[in-house]
Short mmCIF file of C-alpha atoms and ligand atoms in Angstrom, two decimals:
data_model
loop_
_atom_site.label_atom_id
_atom_site.label_comp_id
_atom_site.label_asym_id
_atom_site.label_seq_id
_atom_site.Cartn_x
_atom_site.Cartn_y
_atom_site.Cartn_z
CA MET H 1331 0.20 0.18 0.06
CA GLU H 1332 2.80 2.62 0.72
CA MET H 1333 3.37 5.15 -2.03
CA ASN H 1334 6.67 6.31 -1.03
CA GLY H 1335 9.78 4.83 -2.22
CA GLY H 1336 10.21 6.00 -5.90
CA ASN H 1337 7.30 4.74 -7.52
CA GLY H 1338 7.68 6.83 -10.54
CA ASP H 1339 6.63 10.27 -11.57
CA HIS H 1340 3.14 9.19 -12.14
CA LEU H 1341 2.60 9.39 -8.37
CA SER H 1342 3.99 13.00 -8.14
CA ALA H 1343 1.87 15.42 -7.62
CA ILE H 1344 0.90 19.24 -6.81
CA LEU H 1345 -2.44 19.13 -4.68
CA VAL H 1346 -3.77 22.64 -5.34
CA ILE H 1347 -6.93 23.40 -2.84
CA PHE H 1348 -9.36 25.79 -4.14
CA GLY H 1349 -10.72 26.69 -0.73
CA GLY H 1350 -7.62 26.53 1.15
CA THR H 1351 -8.93 28.65 4.24
CA GLY H 1352 -12.27 27.15 4.61
CA ASP H 1353 -14.17 24.74 6.77
CA LEU H 1354 -13.65 21.78 4.73
CA THR H 1355 -9.59 21.83 4.44
CA HIS H 1356 -10.11 22.86 8.11
CA ARG H 1357 -11.86 20.08 8.93
CA LYS H 1358 -11.10 16.98 6.86
CA LEU H 1359 -8.42 17.89 4.24
CA ILE H 1360 -5.69 18.58 6.51
CA PRO H 1361 -6.20 16.00 9.03
CA ALA H 1362 -6.77 13.61 6.02
CA LEU H 1363 -3.53 14.70 4.87
CA TYR H 1364 -1.82 14.38 8.33
CA ASN H 1365 -3.14 10.82 8.68
CA LEU H 1366 -1.61 9.87 5.55
CA VAL H 1367 1.65 11.35 6.07
CA ILE H 1368 1.86 9.03 9.32
CA ASP H 1369 0.48 5.86 7.18
CA LYS H 1370 3.05 6.97 4.80
CA LEU H 1371 0.55 7.09 1.94
CA LEU H 1372 1.42 10.01 0.24
CA PRO H 1373 3.80 10.27 -3.16
CA LYS H 1374 7.48 10.88 -2.39
CA ASN H 1375 7.33 13.97 -4.43
CA PHE H 1376 4.30 15.82 -3.28
CA THR H 1377 2.96 19.24 -2.41
CA VAL H 1378 -0.04 20.98 -1.53
CA VAL H 1379 -0.85 24.35 -2.46
CA SER H 1380 -4.07 26.01 -0.45
CA ILE H 1381 -5.50 28.95 -2.31
CA GLY H 1382 -7.69 31.28 -0.01
CA ARG H 1383 -8.49 35.21 -0.33
CA ARG H 1384 -6.93 36.01 2.86
CA ASN H 1385 -3.85 38.19 3.40
CA ILE H 1386 -2.16 35.63 5.73
CA SER H 1387 1.40 34.91 5.72
CA GLU H 1388 2.14 31.24 5.09
CA GLU H 1389 3.46 30.88 8.62
CA ASP H 1390 -0.12 32.41 9.92
CA TYR H 1391 -1.36 30.15 7.68
CA LYS H 1392 0.13 26.93 9.09
CA LYS H 1393 -0.64 28.16 12.57
CA GLY H 1394 -4.26 27.99 11.77
CA MET H 1395 -4.00 24.53 10.19
CA TYR H 1396 -1.71 23.00 13.46
CA THR H 1397 -4.99 24.33 15.83
CA ALA H 1398 -7.31 22.59 13.20
CA LEU H 1399 -5.58 19.50 13.02
CA ARG H 1400 -5.24 19.23 16.60
CA GLU H 1401 -8.89 19.51 17.07
CA HIS H 1402 -9.67 17.42 13.97
CA SER H 1403 -7.32 15.12 13.52
CA ARG H 1404 -8.13 11.21 14.47
CA ASN H 1405 -4.72 10.60 15.57
CA LYS H 1406 -2.76 12.17 18.05
CA VAL H 1407 -0.79 15.26 16.58
CA GLU H 1408 3.29 14.62 16.86
CA ASP H 1409 5.52 17.53 15.82
CA LYS H 1410 7.55 15.14 14.02
CA GLN H 1411 4.80 14.07 11.36
CA TRP H 1412 3.47 17.56 11.62
CA ALA H 1413 6.69 19.00 10.51
CA LYS H 1414 6.61 16.77 7.50
CA LEU H 1415 3.28 17.79 6.38
CA ALA H 1416 4.14 21.75 7.20
CA ASN H 1417 7.17 21.20 4.89
CA MET H 1418 5.12 20.52 1.94
CA LEU H 1419 2.47 22.88 2.49
CA HIS H 1420 2.27 26.38 0.89
CA TYR H 1421 -0.20 29.14 1.55
CA TYR H 1422 -1.07 31.16 -2.42
CA GLN H 1423 -3.14 34.49 -1.55
CA PHE H 1424 -5.40 34.78 -4.57
CA ASP H 1425 -8.69 35.50 -5.47
CA PHE H 1426 -10.09 33.27 -7.74
CA THR H 1427 -12.63 35.44 -9.73
CA ASN H 1428 -10.01 37.39 -10.95
CA GLN H 1429 -9.28 35.93 -14.21
CA GLU H 1430 -5.71 37.14 -14.80
CA GLY H 1431 -4.40 36.00 -12.03
CA PHE H 1432 -4.61 32.11 -13.18
CA ALA H 1433 -1.58 33.28 -15.28
CA GLU H 1434 0.45 33.91 -12.26
CA LEU H 1435 -0.54 30.94 -10.31
CA LYS H 1436 0.11 28.75 -13.59
CA LYS H 1437 4.03 30.14 -13.22
CA TYR H 1438 3.87 30.12 -9.17
CA LEU H 1439 2.83 26.10 -9.92
CA ASP H 1440 5.18 25.43 -12.34
CA ASP H 1441 8.33 26.68 -10.62
CA LEU H 1442 7.22 24.84 -8.01
CA ASP H 1443 7.19 21.69 -9.82
CA GLN H 1444 10.72 22.44 -10.21
CA ARG H 1445 11.78 22.80 -6.85
CA ALA H 1446 9.73 19.70 -5.56
CA ASN H 1447 10.38 17.43 -8.36
CA THR H 1448 6.46 17.20 -8.84
CA GLY H 1449 6.67 16.05 -12.45
CA GLY H 1450 3.59 18.67 -14.01
CA ASN H 1451 0.71 16.39 -12.47
CA ARG H 1452 -1.84 18.00 -10.74
CA VAL H 1453 -5.01 17.83 -8.39
CA PHE H 1454 -7.49 20.42 -8.83
CA TYR H 1455 -9.58 20.24 -5.14
CA LEU H 1456 -12.38 22.42 -5.63
CA ALA H 1457 -13.45 23.32 -2.00
CA VAL H 1458 -15.56 25.85 -2.44
CA ALA H 1459 -18.94 26.83 -2.86
CA PRO H 1460 -20.86 25.28 -6.08
CA GLU H 1461 -21.33 28.74 -8.04
CA HIS H 1462 -17.58 28.89 -8.53
CA PHE H 1463 -16.83 25.69 -10.14
CA GLU H 1464 -17.44 26.84 -13.36
CA THR H 1465 -15.07 30.04 -12.66
CA ILE H 1466 -12.27 28.44 -11.71
CA VAL H 1467 -12.39 25.28 -14.32
CA SER H 1468 -12.76 28.28 -16.92
CA GLY H 1469 -9.83 30.34 -15.12
CA LEU H 1470 -7.60 26.87 -15.17
CA HIS H 1471 -8.55 26.05 -18.90
CA ALA H 1472 -7.82 29.89 -20.32
CA SER H 1473 -4.18 29.55 -18.60
CA ASP H 1474 -3.43 26.47 -19.94
CA MET H 1475 -3.30 24.67 -16.65
CA THR H 1476 -4.87 21.65 -17.59
CA LYS H 1477 -2.96 19.56 -20.37
CA LYS H 1478 0.80 19.13 -20.12
CA PRO H 1479 2.61 16.70 -22.34
CA ASN H 1480 3.66 13.62 -19.95
CA ALA H 1481 1.45 14.84 -17.04
CA TRP H 1482 -1.70 14.14 -15.75
CA SER H 1483 -4.35 16.77 -14.49
CA ARG H 1484 -7.30 15.72 -12.17
CA LEU H 1485 -10.06 17.80 -10.78
CA ILE H 1486 -11.91 16.94 -7.78
CA ILE H 1487 -15.47 18.44 -7.16
CA GLU H 1488 -17.13 18.61 -3.66
CA LYS H 1489 -21.08 17.96 -3.20
CA PRO H 1490 -23.25 19.10 -4.53
CA PHE H 1491 -23.11 18.38 -8.07
CA GLY H 1492 -25.80 20.44 -9.39
CA LYS H 1493 -29.19 21.12 -7.97
CA ASP H 1494 -31.04 19.08 -10.22
CA LEU H 1495 -30.47 17.06 -13.45
CA LYS H 1496 -30.67 20.24 -15.94
CA THR H 1497 -28.09 22.20 -13.87
CA ALA H 1498 -25.92 19.01 -13.25
CA ARG H 1499 -25.84 18.10 -16.67
CA LYS H 1500 -24.91 21.87 -17.92
CA LEU H 1501 -22.17 21.86 -15.02
CA ASN H 1502 -20.86 18.23 -16.10
CA ASN H 1503 -20.77 19.54 -19.88
CA LYS H 1504 -18.69 22.50 -18.75
CA LEU H 1505 -16.54 20.41 -16.92
CA LEU H 1506 -15.89 18.08 -19.87
CA GLU H 1507 -15.08 21.03 -22.34
CA VAL H 1508 -11.78 20.94 -19.97
CA PHE H 1509 -11.30 17.69 -18.22
CA ASP H 1510 -11.85 13.96 -19.25
CA GLU H 1511 -14.47 12.13 -17.87
CA SER H 1512 -11.66 10.01 -16.52
CA SER H 1513 -10.19 12.52 -15.03
CA ILE H 1514 -13.11 14.36 -12.71
CA TYR H 1515 -13.51 12.89 -9.31
CA ARG H 1516 -16.86 13.73 -8.00
CA ILE H 1517 -16.64 13.19 -3.87
CA ASP H 1518 -19.13 11.68 -1.91
CA HIS H 1519 -17.54 10.81 1.05
CA TYR H 1520 -19.87 8.04 2.36
CA LEU H 1521 -17.84 5.76 -0.55
CA GLY H 1522 -14.48 6.67 1.52
CA LYS H 1523 -16.36 4.87 4.78
CA GLU H 1524 -14.91 1.45 5.69
CA MET H 1525 -18.36 -0.48 5.85
CA ILE H 1526 -19.77 1.23 2.34
CA GLN H 1527 -16.62 -0.50 1.02
CA ASN H 1528 -17.34 -3.45 3.05
CA ILE H 1529 -20.79 -4.29 1.35
CA MET H 1530 -19.04 -5.49 -1.89
CA VAL H 1531 -16.67 -7.75 0.18
CA LEU H 1532 -19.61 -9.14 2.73
CA ARG H 1533 -21.51 -10.12 -0.40
CA PHE H 1534 -18.87 -11.09 -2.75
CA CYS H 1535 -16.81 -13.08 -0.33
CA ASN H 1536 -19.24 -15.33 1.30
CA SER H 1537 -20.95 -17.77 -0.02
CA ILE H 1538 -23.79 -17.86 2.54
CA PHE H 1539 -24.88 -14.04 1.88
CA GLU H 1540 -24.62 -13.93 -1.87
CA SER H 1541 -26.59 -16.96 -2.21
CA ILE H 1542 -29.69 -15.74 -0.54
CA TRP H 1543 -28.88 -12.42 -1.72
CA ASN H 1544 -32.59 -11.72 -3.32
CA ASN H 1545 -36.00 -11.59 -3.26
CA LYS H 1546 -36.29 -15.00 -2.57
CA PHE H 1547 -34.94 -14.76 0.60
CA ILE H 1548 -34.84 -10.90 1.47
CA ASP H 1549 -38.14 -9.59 2.99
CA ASN H 1550 -37.54 -6.09 2.82
CA VAL H 1551 -34.31 -3.74 2.95
CA GLN H 1552 -33.88 -0.65 5.34
CA ILE H 1553 -31.18 1.81 4.79
CA SER H 1554 -31.29 4.18 7.53
CA LEU H 1555 -29.28 7.32 8.04
CA THR H 1556 -30.39 9.60 10.93
CA GLU H 1557 -28.19 12.29 12.70
CA LYS H 1558 -29.19 13.96 16.05
CA LEU H 1559 -27.42 17.28 14.57
CA GLY H 1560 -29.42 19.77 13.32
CA VAL H 1561 -28.78 22.18 10.27
CA GLY H 1562 -26.54 24.40 12.23
CA SER H 1563 -25.07 27.66 10.48
CA ARG H 1564 -25.47 25.64 6.94
CA SER H 1565 -28.87 26.90 6.23
CA GLY H 1566 -28.02 29.06 3.56
CA TYR H 1567 -27.10 25.71 1.70
CA TYR H 1568 -29.86 23.54 3.61
CA GLU H 1569 -32.86 25.99 2.25
CA ASN H 1570 -31.83 25.27 -1.20
CA SER H 1571 -31.19 21.69 -0.91
CA GLY H 1572 -33.04 19.75 1.74
CA ALA H 1573 -32.62 16.32 2.95
CA MET H 1574 -33.46 14.85 -0.86
CA ARG H 1575 -30.48 16.76 -2.38
CA ASP H 1576 -28.36 16.39 0.59
CA MET H 1577 -28.63 12.96 1.41
CA VAL H 1578 -31.13 10.86 -0.84
CA GLN H 1579 -29.55 12.15 -4.36
CA SER H 1580 -26.23 11.52 -3.41
CA HIS H 1581 -25.17 9.35 -0.30
CA ILE H 1582 -28.28 7.16 0.14
CA ILE H 1583 -28.61 6.15 -3.60
CA GLN H 1584 -24.63 5.03 -3.69
CA ILE H 1585 -25.41 2.60 -1.01
CA LEU H 1586 -28.56 1.58 -2.54
CA SER H 1587 -26.80 0.87 -5.80
CA MET H 1588 -24.15 -0.71 -4.15
CA VAL H 1589 -26.50 -3.29 -1.96
CA ALA H 1590 -28.36 -3.89 -4.61
CA MET H 1591 -26.13 -4.51 -7.42
CA GLU H 1592 -24.98 -7.39 -9.62
CA ALA H 1593 -21.44 -8.99 -8.97
CA PRO H 1594 -19.37 -7.31 -11.40
CA VAL H 1595 -17.25 -9.18 -14.19
CA ASN H 1596 -13.85 -8.09 -12.46
CA LEU H 1597 -12.93 -5.68 -9.65
CA ASN H 1598 -12.21 -2.68 -12.55
CA MET H 1599 -13.53 0.65 -11.58
CA ASP H 1600 -15.63 0.53 -14.50
CA SER H 1601 -17.04 -2.40 -14.20
CA ILE H 1602 -18.29 -1.72 -10.76
CA ARG H 1603 -19.73 1.46 -11.22
CA THR H 1604 -21.53 0.24 -14.65
CA GLU H 1605 -22.99 -2.44 -12.28
CA LYS H 1606 -24.45 -0.09 -9.67
CA GLN H 1607 -25.76 2.66 -12.63
CA LYS H 1608 -27.63 -0.31 -13.98
CA VAL H 1609 -29.79 -0.54 -10.58
CA LEU H 1610 -30.59 3.09 -10.50
CA GLU H 1611 -32.18 2.29 -14.14
CA ALA H 1612 -34.04 -0.76 -12.70
CA ILE H 1613 -35.90 1.41 -9.88
CA GLU H 1614 -39.65 1.49 -10.41
CA ASP H 1615 -41.14 4.74 -12.56
CA ILE H 1616 -41.87 7.43 -9.53
CA THR H 1617 -45.37 8.36 -10.20
CA PRO H 1618 -46.90 11.15 -8.52
CA GLY H 1619 -49.67 8.43 -7.97
CA PHE H 1620 -47.15 5.96 -6.31
CA LEU H 1621 -45.38 8.80 -3.99
CA ARG H 1622 -48.59 9.73 -2.61
CA ASN H 1623 -48.59 6.52 -0.64
CA ASN H 1624 -44.62 5.88 -0.37
CA VAL H 1625 -42.83 8.86 0.33
CA VAL H 1626 -42.92 10.84 3.84
CA PHE H 1627 -41.49 14.18 4.13
CA GLY H 1628 -40.81 16.16 7.71
CA GLN H 1629 -39.13 18.85 9.15
CA TYR H 1630 -38.32 19.20 12.49
CA GLY H 1631 -39.91 21.41 15.52
CA LYS H 1632 -38.20 22.44 18.60
CA GLY H 1633 -37.77 19.41 21.23
CA ILE H 1634 -34.97 17.33 23.57
CA ILE H 1635 -31.48 16.12 22.38
CA ASP H 1636 -29.43 14.29 24.93
CA GLY H 1637 -31.30 16.40 27.40
CA ASN H 1638 -30.96 19.59 25.93
CA PRO H 1639 -33.90 21.68 25.00
CA VAL H 1640 -33.21 22.52 20.57
CA PRO H 1641 -35.11 24.69 18.40
CA GLY H 1642 -37.08 23.63 15.76
CA TYR H 1643 -35.78 24.14 12.03
CA ARG H 1644 -37.72 27.09 11.44
CA GLU H 1645 -36.12 28.80 14.46
CA GLU H 1646 -32.85 27.92 13.20
CA PRO H 1647 -30.57 30.97 12.36
CA ASN H 1648 -31.62 32.81 8.79
CA VAL H 1649 -34.34 29.60 7.96
CA PRO H 1650 -37.30 31.60 7.00
CA LYS H 1651 -40.57 31.46 9.50
CA ASP H 1652 -42.67 29.57 6.96
CA SER H 1653 -39.46 27.50 5.55
CA ASN H 1654 -41.06 24.39 3.59
CA THR H 1655 -37.75 22.56 3.22
CA GLU H 1656 -37.78 18.85 4.32
CA THR H 1657 -35.17 17.62 6.79
CA PHE H 1658 -36.66 14.00 6.80
CA VAL H 1659 -37.19 11.95 4.19
CA ALA H 1660 -38.93 8.22 4.19
CA LEU H 1661 -39.28 6.40 0.85
CA LYS H 1662 -40.76 3.22 -0.23
CA LEU H 1663 -39.32 1.75 -3.57
CA HIS H 1664 -38.79 -1.51 -5.77
CA ILE H 1665 -35.74 -2.10 -7.88
CA ASN H 1666 -37.58 -4.01 -11.18
CA ASN H 1667 -34.88 -6.40 -12.18
CA PHE H 1668 -35.32 -10.33 -11.39
CA ARG H 1669 -32.84 -10.17 -8.24
CA TRP H 1670 -35.18 -7.34 -6.52
CA ALA H 1671 -38.89 -7.35 -7.87
CA GLY H 1672 -41.06 -7.84 -5.00
CA THR H 1673 -38.67 -6.75 -2.37
CA PRO H 1674 -39.37 -3.09 -1.10
CA PHE H 1675 -36.35 -0.87 -0.09
CA TYR H 1676 -37.27 1.53 2.75
CA ILE H 1677 -34.85 4.21 2.66
CA ARG H 1678 -35.04 6.95 5.76
CA THR H 1679 -32.77 9.87 6.77
CA GLY H 1680 -33.56 12.91 9.17
CA LYS H 1681 -31.85 15.86 11.07
CA ARG H 1682 -32.37 16.32 14.75
CA MET H 1683 -33.54 12.59 15.50
CA GLY H 1684 -33.47 10.35 18.53
CA THR H 1685 -29.99 8.83 17.46
CA SER H 1686 -27.18 9.37 15.08
CA SER H 1687 -26.40 6.19 13.43
CA ALA H 1688 -26.04 4.97 9.82
CA GLU H 1689 -27.23 1.47 9.16
CA ILE H 1690 -27.99 -1.08 6.67
CA VAL H 1691 -30.74 -3.56 7.67
CA ILE H 1692 -31.36 -6.82 5.84
CA GLN H 1693 -34.34 -8.36 6.78
CA PHE H 1694 -34.66 -12.12 5.94
CA LYS H 1695 -38.00 -13.64 4.97
CA ASN H 1696 -40.05 -15.67 7.58
CA LEU H 1697 -40.38 -19.59 7.82
CA PRO H 1698 -43.86 -20.88 7.31
CA LYS H 1699 -45.98 -20.98 10.93
CA ILE H 1700 -45.44 -24.83 11.47
CA LEU H 1701 -43.18 -26.64 14.23
CA TYR H 1702 -41.56 -24.26 16.38
CA PHE H 1703 -43.77 -21.29 14.96
CA LYS H 1704 -46.78 -23.10 15.20
CA ASP H 1705 -48.12 -21.49 18.10
CA LYS H 1706 -45.72 -18.48 17.93
CA GLU H 1707 -47.77 -15.01 17.29
CA VAL H 1708 -44.57 -13.38 16.23
CA GLN H 1709 -41.39 -14.55 14.53
CA ASP H 1710 -38.18 -13.19 15.05
CA PRO H 1711 -36.41 -12.78 11.53
CA ASN H 1712 -33.16 -13.36 10.81
CA LEU H 1713 -31.67 -10.22 10.63
CA LEU H 1714 -28.42 -8.87 8.96
CA VAL H 1715 -27.46 -5.30 9.96
CA LEU H 1716 -24.31 -3.43 8.34
CA ARG H 1717 -23.59 -1.00 10.36
CA ILE H 1718 -21.61 1.87 8.78
CA GLN H 1719 -21.44 4.36 11.94
CA PRO H 1720 -20.91 5.08 14.97
CA ASN H 1721 -20.97 1.41 15.49
CA VAL H 1722 -19.00 -0.13 12.77
CA GLY H 1723 -19.31 -3.54 11.66
CA VAL H 1724 -21.93 -6.61 11.14
CA PHE H 1725 -24.65 -7.83 13.58
CA PHE H 1726 -26.71 -11.14 13.09
CA GLN H 1727 -29.48 -12.12 14.24
CA PHE H 1728 -31.06 -16.13 14.29
CA ASN H 1729 -33.15 -18.15 16.42
CA THR H 1730 -31.67 -20.87 18.99
CA LYS H 1731 -33.62 -22.76 21.52
CA ASP H 1732 -33.96 -21.23 24.91
CA PHE H 1733 -31.73 -23.20 27.27
CA SER H 1734 -33.80 -21.78 30.44
CA THR H 1735 -37.07 -23.42 28.88
CA HIS H 1736 -38.77 -26.74 27.69
CA ASN H 1737 -39.65 -25.53 24.40
CA GLY H 1738 -38.43 -21.81 24.14
CA ILE H 1739 -36.82 -20.44 20.81
CA ILE H 1740 -35.17 -17.22 21.36
CA PRO H 1741 -33.37 -14.56 18.95
CA THR H 1742 -29.50 -14.62 19.23
CA LYS H 1743 -27.48 -11.84 18.12
CA MET H 1744 -24.15 -12.01 17.20
CA ASP H 1745 -22.46 -8.41 16.83
CA THR H 1746 -18.63 -8.12 15.06
CA SER H 1747 -19.26 -4.37 15.48
CA HIS H 1748 -17.02 -1.76 17.80
CA TYR H 1749 -18.02 1.78 18.61
CA ASN H 1750 -16.06 4.11 16.57
CA PRO H 1751 -17.31 7.53 16.96
CA THR H 1752 -14.92 9.29 14.66
CA GLN H 1753 -16.68 7.40 11.74
CA GLY H 1754 -18.85 9.91 11.58
CA ASN H 1755 -18.09 13.02 9.67
CA THR H 1756 -14.92 12.86 10.09
CA PRO H 1757 -11.63 13.07 7.30
CA GLU H 1758 -11.16 9.59 7.60
CA ALA H 1759 -13.17 8.96 4.83
CA TYR H 1760 -11.10 11.34 2.98
CA GLU H 1761 -7.71 9.71 3.43
CA ARG H 1762 -8.95 6.86 1.56
CA LEU H 1763 -10.30 9.16 -1.27
CA ILE H 1764 -7.59 11.17 -1.37
CA TYR H 1765 -5.20 8.68 -1.51
CA ASP H 1766 -7.14 6.75 -4.72
CA ILE H 1767 -7.15 10.15 -6.31
CA LEU H 1768 -3.53 10.22 -6.20
CA ARG H 1769 -3.31 6.80 -7.28
CA GLY H 1770 -5.98 7.16 -10.22
CA ASP H 1771 -8.60 5.08 -8.94
CA ALA H 1772 -12.05 6.28 -9.24
CA THR H 1773 -13.55 3.07 -8.09
CA LEU H 1774 -15.47 5.20 -5.36
CA PHE H 1775 -16.32 7.89 -7.16
CA PRO H 1776 -19.75 8.14 -8.89
CA ARG H 1777 -19.58 8.44 -12.75
CA TRP H 1778 -21.53 11.23 -14.45
CA ASP H 1779 -23.94 8.26 -15.57
CA GLU H 1780 -24.68 7.29 -11.93
CA VAL H 1781 -24.61 10.97 -10.76
CA GLU H 1782 -27.39 11.82 -13.82
CA ALA H 1783 -29.30 8.54 -12.70
CA ALA H 1784 -29.26 9.69 -9.31
CA TRP H 1785 -30.69 12.97 -10.09
CA SER H 1786 -33.54 11.70 -12.64
CA PHE H 1787 -34.91 9.80 -9.33
CA ALA H 1788 -34.54 12.57 -6.99
CA ASP H 1789 -35.67 15.48 -9.52
CA GLN H 1790 -39.18 13.43 -9.85
CA ILE H 1791 -39.41 13.20 -5.81
CA ILE H 1792 -38.13 16.65 -5.18
CA ARG H 1793 -40.86 18.29 -7.84
CA TYR H 1794 -43.75 16.21 -5.98
CA ARG H 1795 -42.82 17.57 -2.95
CA GLU H 1796 -42.65 21.24 -4.20
CA ASN H 1797 -46.34 20.77 -5.46
CA LYS H 1798 -47.62 19.22 -2.06
CA ILE H 1799 -49.22 21.29 1.10
CA LEU H 1800 -46.99 20.03 3.62
CA ASN H 1801 -47.81 20.28 7.52
CA PHE H 1802 -44.21 21.28 8.67
CA PRO H 1803 -43.03 20.86 11.55
CA ASN H 1804 -44.27 17.74 11.68
CA TYR H 1805 -41.87 15.45 14.32
CA ASP H 1806 -40.11 16.86 17.17
CA ALA H 1807 -36.27 17.29 17.59
CA GLY H 1808 -35.21 13.73 19.36
CA SER H 1809 -37.55 11.57 18.12
CA MET H 1810 -37.55 9.04 15.22
CA GLY H 1811 -39.52 11.46 12.60
CA PRO H 1812 -43.06 12.06 11.86
CA ILE H 1813 -45.74 9.31 12.66
CA SER H 1814 -46.51 8.73 8.85
CA ALA H 1815 -43.10 7.47 8.31
CA PHE H 1816 -43.86 4.87 10.91
CA GLU H 1817 -47.19 4.02 9.34
CA LEU H 1818 -45.55 3.75 5.65
CA LEU H 1819 -44.07 0.43 7.10
CA ALA H 1820 -47.05 -0.78 9.14
CA ARG H 1821 -49.13 -0.54 6.46
CA ASP H 1822 -47.06 -3.34 4.78
CA GLY H 1823 -46.81 -5.21 8.21
CA ARG H 1824 -43.13 -4.44 9.05
CA GLU H 1825 -41.12 -1.76 11.19
CA TRP H 1826 -38.01 0.08 11.14
CA TRP H 1827 -35.36 -1.82 12.99
CA ASN H 1828 -33.50 0.00 15.57
CA ILE H 1829 -31.53 -2.74 16.50
C1 LIG D 3255 -22.85 15.51 4.13
C2 LIG D 3255 -24.29 16.41 4.44
O1 LIG D 3255 -22.91 14.99 3.08
O2 LIG D 3255 -23.37 14.39 5.05
C3 LIG D 3255 -24.09 16.86 5.85
O3 LIG D 3255 -24.11 17.85 3.69
C4 LIG D 3255 -24.49 15.91 6.60
O4 LIG D 3255 -25.90 17.72 6.02
C5 LIG D 3255 -23.28 14.95 5.97
O5 LIG D 3255 -24.70 16.24 7.85
C6 LIG D 3255 -23.43 13.39 6.93
O6 LIG D 3255 -22.02 12.66 6.93
P1 LIG D 3255 -21.29 11.93 8.30
O7 LIG D 3255 -20.28 11.37 7.91
O8 LIG D 3255 -21.33 12.45 9.68
O9 LIG D 3255 -22.70 10.94 8.12
#
């Protein structure tokens, strides 16, 4: 796995971060880079140029990053390791709305190439608000920074990739004028999480799971991403996004496609991404008639979280008092292919809920009501839970004899997961993703056709919501969402599992 040790010029690079003084760089990128230094996973010839508008010295910039690192790094910050990262780090003051400045930036990077022996390779990381993506890409293009003989350039785009299918297409076309699809890395940080990568391993390395991973054995699948956190200071972004764009169109759709995909013909990135994309194509048509009974939107009112009173969404700073933005979505959908037809997928995500957790629950079908189950009112089903966070690992429930009674049956719970609070919203996923970008492996980055299919799906639901009269707020902060989200499953004789 080590990248150090002279693997050749193709691994050398300058990482150019637009938004070098921003929140993402403080909380995720710098800690991720620091931990990659510790794990010796950065190329030997590697340097980072952080671009910001602020007039600060490089020394002060580094001091700020050191403070951020101490707050956000999962590993203890040691001076020796920090010195290695600090040596690679440069601050470049530049207002990228000034297109003329790009020529100077090019010169600066070319000079740095000579000093740092980085071979002309570039990673342009756009850690800025989406309205700046096009400006920066145009500037890079106009100053001839993206195509160099015998060198590569990669573009990293943070979420959100567009606001709907139309704007996403427009943005994509703009990017494609400058970068090839294979050089565009669209970040979905959930794909960097260990357990998300483990989905394929569990499925395709265990005959016990793969042979029953279908509608003959699986009763339903639940994907639930809940957060205790509210919208905090991000209302400007969230008001235009809501849970559908913020979580469903991106993270949930990605998880869904990994749970439901067919086995790829090999582990090459495009084989995997093609199978994921086919799942999205097979999602049942989402007509308004279907949505009427199968989607629930919610918005939190005030409530209590961990014993502390918290305001409702409409009371959050800068949120309009009559906002109809959804902070919760629950949805039932079907994947109409041979593997899944008839097995519902239930998804749920929300802010300010009673728990912070991300889990995939696979509920297996019940056995006939004979033998041991003849007189039992309720049968405990076999459940396989893939715990993404804060517990990370696998939980399995199966029935055994209750040794304390004559003929009793009890569910036994096997749990390989361990508590790891750092899996939530941390740089860890970014470590893996940055490492992959530097190696040129885009497996964990959604390809354009996946993004396009995800928007086609989400757009229909968002349009439906926009035309619906909503009775918000409809769930208390600290609860598990609106009553109608429970009724959605109860109607099918099912329930959400909180194991
Ligand atoms: C982000 C969303 O993509 O994911 C946030 O914009 C959300 O609203 C976050 O809080 C959740 O990520 P994690 O890693 O904490 O589950």
